[in-house]
GROMACS .gro file of C-alpha atoms in nm:
model
  259
    1UNK     CA    1   2.761   5.921   8.030
    2UNK     CA    2   2.747   5.590   8.214
    3UNK     CA    3   2.615   5.560   8.552
    4UNK     CA    4   2.534   5.292   8.804
    5UNK     CA    5   2.446   5.248   9.165
    6UNK     CA    6   2.573   4.967   9.380
    7UNK     CA    7   2.468   4.859   9.740
    8UNK     CA    8   2.814   4.837   9.904
    9UNK     CA    9   2.755   4.500  10.084
   10UNK     CA   10   2.606   4.335   9.767
   11UNK     CA   11   2.896   4.471   9.558
   12UNK     CA   12   3.161   4.330   9.782
   13UNK     CA   13   2.974   3.995   9.798
   14UNK     CA   14   2.917   3.948   9.424
   15UNK     CA   15   3.254   4.110   9.300
   16UNK     CA   16   3.518   4.060   9.565
   17UNK     CA   17   3.846   4.250   9.488
   18UNK     CA   18   4.117   4.035   9.315
   19UNK     CA   19   4.436   4.078   9.533
   20UNK     CA   20   4.736   3.917   9.369
   21UNK     CA   21   4.977   4.040   9.613
   22UNK     CA   22   5.041   3.901   9.970
   23UNK     CA   23   5.068   4.244  10.138
   24UNK     CA   24   4.750   4.363   9.962
   25UNK     CA   25   4.574   4.075  10.116
   26UNK     CA   26   4.725   4.180  10.463
   27UNK     CA   27   4.568   4.518  10.424
   28UNK     CA   28   4.234   4.391  10.321
   29UNK     CA   29   4.224   4.159  10.606
   30UNK     CA   30   4.267   4.452  10.849
   31UNK     CA   31   4.025   4.676  10.659
   32UNK     CA   32   3.754   4.404  10.626
   33UNK     CA   33   3.772   4.125  10.885
   34UNK     CA   34   3.552   3.812  10.850
   35UNK     CA   35   3.192   3.907  10.928
   36UNK     CA   36   3.206   4.276  10.871
   37UNK     CA   37   2.932   4.471  10.699
   38UNK     CA   38   2.950   4.740  10.446
   39UNK     CA   39   2.691   5.027  10.458
   40UNK     CA   40   2.545   5.258  10.215
   41UNK     CA   41   2.544   5.289   9.838
   42UNK     CA   42   2.831   5.369   9.594
   43UNK     CA   43   2.745   5.575   9.297
   44UNK     CA   44   2.955   5.552   8.963
   45UNK     CA   45   2.948   5.784   8.669
   46UNK     CA   46   3.171   5.810   8.366
   47UNK     CA   47   3.179   6.142   8.178
   48UNK     CA   48   3.273   6.253   7.828
   49UNK     CA   49   3.525   6.542   7.782
   50UNK     CA   50   3.396   6.886   7.831
   51UNK     CA   51   3.476   7.181   7.589
   52UNK     CA   52   3.683   7.444   7.752
   53UNK     CA   53   3.529   7.777   7.817
   54UNK     CA   54   3.618   8.067   7.593
   55UNK     CA   55   3.792   8.241   7.868
   56UNK     CA   56   3.870   8.226   8.231
   57UNK     CA   57   4.008   8.451   8.516
   58UNK     CA   58   4.334   8.295   8.669
   59UNK     CA   59   4.341   8.576   8.937
   60UNK     CA   60   3.976   8.461   9.038
   61UNK     CA   61   4.075   8.102   9.033
   62UNK     CA   62   4.374   8.173   9.270
   63UNK     CA   63   4.140   8.314   9.525
   64UNK     CA   64   3.966   7.973   9.554
   65UNK     CA   65   4.300   7.774   9.611
   66UNK     CA   66   4.433   7.674   9.938
   67UNK     CA   67   4.756   7.492   9.971
   68UNK     CA   68   4.876   7.257  10.250
   69UNK     CA   69   5.182   7.026  10.276
   70UNK     CA   70   5.170   6.656  10.311
   71UNK     CA   71   4.965   6.359  10.180
   72UNK     CA   72   4.576   6.299  10.169
   73UNK     CA   73   4.432   6.278  10.512
   74UNK     CA   74   4.076   6.305  10.391
   75UNK     CA   75   3.997   6.571  10.625
   76UNK     CA   76   3.725   6.820  10.528
   77UNK     CA   77   3.816   7.159  10.407
   78UNK     CA   78   3.755   7.423  10.682
   79UNK     CA   79   3.554   7.745  10.606
   80UNK     CA   80   3.345   7.606  10.318
   81UNK     CA   81   3.001   7.530  10.475
   82UNK     CA   82   2.791   7.263  10.324
   83UNK     CA   83   3.059   7.162  10.073
   84UNK     CA   84   3.072   6.831   9.886
   85UNK     CA   85   3.436   6.725   9.916
   86UNK     CA   86   3.620   6.540   9.623
   87UNK     CA   87   3.960   6.372   9.619
   88UNK     CA   88   4.141   6.327   9.289
   89UNK     CA   89   4.230   5.971   9.200
   90UNK     CA   90   4.569   5.982   8.997
   91UNK     CA   91   4.436   5.735   8.769
   92UNK     CA   92   4.574   5.525   8.476
   93UNK     CA   93   4.381   5.526   8.156
   94UNK     CA   94   4.275   5.177   8.274
   95UNK     CA   95   4.080   5.253   8.572
   96UNK     CA   96   4.245   5.100   8.884
   97UNK     CA   97   4.459   4.897   8.667
   98UNK     CA   98   4.719   4.783   8.935
   99UNK     CA   99   4.507   4.784   9.245
  100UNK     CA  100   4.571   4.402   9.335
  101UNK     CA  101   4.935   4.413   9.252
  102UNK     CA  102   5.235   4.485   9.488
  103UNK     CA  103   5.274   4.845   9.357
  104UNK     CA  104   5.160   5.091   9.603
  105UNK     CA  105   5.157   5.436   9.451
  106UNK     CA  106   4.864   5.698   9.496
  107UNK     CA  107   4.609   5.499   9.292
  108UNK     CA  108   4.684   5.175   9.455
  109UNK     CA  109   4.704   5.334   9.799
  110UNK     CA  110   4.355   5.477   9.751
  111UNK     CA  111   4.207   5.148   9.642
  112UNK     CA  112   4.355   4.970   9.930
  113UNK     CA  113   4.204   5.220  10.178
  114UNK     CA  114   3.863   5.197   9.988
  115UNK     CA  115   3.837   4.828   9.921
  116UNK     CA  116   3.499   4.854   9.748
  117UNK     CA  117   3.687   5.034   9.455
  118UNK     CA  118   3.839   4.696   9.363
  119UNK     CA  119   3.492   4.546   9.379
  120UNK     CA  120   3.374   4.821   9.142
  121UNK     CA  121   3.642   4.761   8.906
  122UNK     CA  122   3.545   4.387   8.891
  123UNK     CA  123   3.168   4.464   8.862
  124UNK     CA  124   3.242   4.687   8.556
  125UNK     CA  125   3.465   4.430   8.395
  126UNK     CA  126   3.172   4.178   8.455
  127UNK     CA  127   2.932   4.416   8.279
  128UNK     CA  128   3.179   4.449   7.986
  129UNK     CA  129   3.182   4.831   8.042
  130UNK     CA  130   3.495   5.007   7.950
  131UNK     CA  131   3.629   5.105   8.285
  132UNK     CA  132   3.859   5.361   8.141
  133UNK     CA  133   3.943   5.724   8.210
  134UNK     CA  134   4.080   5.778   7.856
  135UNK     CA  135   3.927   5.659   7.538
  136UNK     CA  136   4.019   5.750   7.185
  137UNK     CA  137   4.282   5.980   7.330
  138UNK     CA  138   3.999   6.185   7.496
  139UNK     CA  139   3.944   6.205   7.874
  140UNK     CA  140   3.651   6.024   8.024
  141UNK     CA  141   3.671   6.114   8.389
  142UNK     CA  142   3.514   5.857   8.641
  143UNK     CA  143   3.348   5.985   8.947
  144UNK     CA  144   3.272   5.757   9.256
  145UNK     CA  145   3.074   5.888   9.526
  146UNK     CA  146   3.009   5.749   9.864
  147UNK     CA  147   3.279   5.481   9.896
  148UNK     CA  148   3.377   5.362  10.238
  149UNK     CA  149   3.733   5.431  10.360
  150UNK     CA  150   3.803   5.155  10.589
  151UNK     CA  151   4.161   5.191  10.685
  152UNK     CA  152   4.474   5.409  10.677
  153UNK     CA  153   4.802   5.272  10.560
  154UNK     CA  154   5.119   5.463  10.700
  155UNK     CA  155   5.389   5.465  10.430
  156UNK     CA  156   5.638   5.687  10.596
  157UNK     CA  157   5.992   5.561  10.691
  158UNK     CA  158   5.983   5.422  11.053
  159UNK     CA  159   6.259   5.190  11.143
  160UNK     CA  160   6.108   5.103  11.476
  161UNK     CA  161   5.777   4.974  11.306
  162UNK     CA  162   5.979   4.770  11.041
  163UNK     CA  163   5.958   5.031  10.763
  164UNK     CA  164   6.314   5.134  10.691
  165UNK     CA  165   6.234   5.221  10.344
  166UNK     CA  166   5.875   5.318  10.388
  167UNK     CA  167   5.592   5.150  10.201
  168UNK     CA  168   5.545   5.384   9.911
  169UNK     CA  169   5.591   5.234   9.565
  170UNK     CA  170   5.786   4.914   9.519
  171UNK     CA  171   5.882   4.903   9.880
  172UNK     CA  172   5.531   4.786   9.968
  173UNK     CA  173   5.576   4.431   9.800
  174UNK     CA  174   5.906   4.397   9.957
  175UNK     CA  175   5.798   4.470  10.312
  176UNK     CA  176   5.743   4.203  10.578
  177UNK     CA  177   5.371   4.113  10.618
  178UNK     CA  178   5.408   4.195  10.983
  179UNK     CA  179   5.528   4.551  10.915
  180UNK     CA  180   5.239   4.603  10.672
  181UNK     CA  181   4.992   4.490  10.927
  182UNK     CA  182   5.131   4.726  11.191
  183UNK     CA  183   5.105   5.013  10.938
  184UNK     CA  184   4.754   4.953  10.869
  185UNK     CA  185   4.490   5.097  11.097
  186UNK     CA  186   4.128   5.014  11.059
  187UNK     CA  187   3.880   5.290  11.083
  188UNK     CA  188   3.599   5.244  11.308
  189UNK     CA  189   3.362   5.367  11.186
  190UNK     CA  190   3.457   5.396  10.819
  191UNK     CA  191   3.439   5.732  10.664
  192UNK     CA  192   3.308   5.798  10.316
  193UNK     CA  193   3.493   5.947  10.024
  194UNK     CA  194   3.400   6.093   9.680
  195UNK     CA  195   3.669   6.052   9.420
  196UNK     CA  196   3.760   6.196   9.068
  197UNK     CA  197   3.944   5.937   8.861
  198UNK     CA  198   4.126   6.120   8.574
  199UNK     CA  199   4.453   6.023   8.406
  200UNK     CA  200   4.736   6.247   8.313
  201UNK     CA  201   4.949   6.208   8.016
  202UNK     CA  202   5.214   5.931   8.026
  203UNK     CA  203   5.588   5.961   7.955
  204UNK     CA  204   5.646   6.294   7.792
  205UNK     CA  205   5.988   6.394   7.715
  206UNK     CA  206   6.125   6.748   7.686
  207UNK     CA  207   5.901   7.058   7.640
  208UNK     CA  208   5.546   7.027   7.638
  209UNK     CA  209   5.359   7.099   7.315
  210UNK     CA  210   5.047   7.301   7.284
  211UNK     CA  211   4.857   6.983   7.224
  212UNK     CA  212   4.978   6.828   7.536
  213UNK     CA  213   4.877   7.137   7.730
  214UNK     CA  214   4.528   7.150   7.593
  215UNK     CA  215   4.481   6.772   7.660
  216UNK     CA  216   4.592   6.826   8.030
  217UNK     CA  217   4.370   7.139   8.078
  218UNK     CA  218   4.078   6.960   7.909
  219UNK     CA  219   4.111   6.654   8.157
  220UNK     CA  220   4.135   6.866   8.462
  221UNK     CA  221   3.854   7.091   8.353
  222UNK     CA  222   3.619   6.806   8.264
  223UNK     CA  223   3.709   6.608   8.583
  224UNK     CA  224   3.647   6.917   8.814
  225UNK     CA  225   3.336   7.033   8.619
  226UNK     CA  226   3.175   6.686   8.656
  227UNK     CA  227   3.241   6.719   9.031
  228UNK     CA  228   3.050   7.040   9.044
  229UNK     CA  229   2.769   6.883   8.850
  230UNK     CA  230   2.751   6.579   9.094
  231UNK     CA  231   2.751   6.803   9.393
  232UNK     CA  232   2.400   6.891   9.347
  233UNK     CA  233   2.413   7.274   9.376
  234UNK     CA  234   2.635   7.264   9.686
  235UNK     CA  235   2.992   7.405   9.674
  236UNK     CA  236   3.241   7.152   9.540
  237UNK     CA  237   3.580   7.124   9.700
  238UNK     CA  238   3.843   6.937   9.519
  239UNK     CA  239   4.146   6.790   9.707
  240UNK     CA  240   4.443   6.725   9.465
  241UNK     CA  241   4.815   6.739   9.461
  242UNK     CA  242   5.102   6.663   9.209
  243UNK     CA  243   4.880   6.468   8.968
  244UNK     CA  244   5.078   6.293   8.707
  245UNK     CA  245   5.405   6.396   8.849
  246UNK     CA  246   5.525   6.061   8.974
  247UNK     CA  247   5.570   5.757   8.739
  248UNK     CA  248   5.380   5.946   8.473
  249UNK     CA  249   5.674   6.210   8.450
  250UNK     CA  250   5.481   6.533   8.467
  251UNK     CA  251   5.618   6.866   8.565
  252UNK     CA  252   5.500   6.979   8.912
  253UNK     CA  253   5.466   7.344   8.825
  254UNK     CA  254   5.282   7.296   8.503
  255UNK     CA  255   5.041   7.035   8.628
  256UNK     CA  256   4.973   7.247   8.945
  257UNK     CA  257   4.916   7.557   8.735
  258UNK     CA  258   4.676   7.381   8.485
  259UNK     CA  259   4.469   7.237   8.769
   0.00000   0.00000   0.00000
């Protein structure tokens, strides 16, 4: 297991995010205006795959699931006292691979709203650490605890605000900078988020094979199990969704079922 802890202010100063896209820089300027300070520490861990348990109870698991519509709003779950909340990052095998580009899918949105994640990626590269969520075809989930969420970016269609096609995906890079600026709302004070970065299989065709299903289940189990271990004995609440069901081409029913 790899682990490291970073002072947020020092991390951003020494390894600033590399933003190649104009609109990514617009979001960053709203989230982190000149002279702003970053508080707290960011904890990074990278874990090996865990062996699956010999058996489990689907009926018991379903009693622990709550379903809600919509996108991540990072609100805490209700009715779970003292819980440590985790949000799944729908990762690429290469951690935060496209964060500075004009793409704006779930992974890139999450990094844009949590700018220190880009700095974390640059720090890992500088240390020559793998910065991967998959290695040798086995999951290596990455957990990040205590990262500041400094802004919210509205991606919905809103003609009056200059977003006739929304801002999701490739629409982000094509949008006028003013529209992106209006869609970006700085959070004062910032909130903090805990993330589970794990990668679903990419580009499958046709029916799932037993090996693919086993890999998906092992990935989800490993990611969620590490969140339990990182929660220090407190209840662990995992917020997830249609993981791997966008550009990666996963089946929504199966991916939800296996999680």
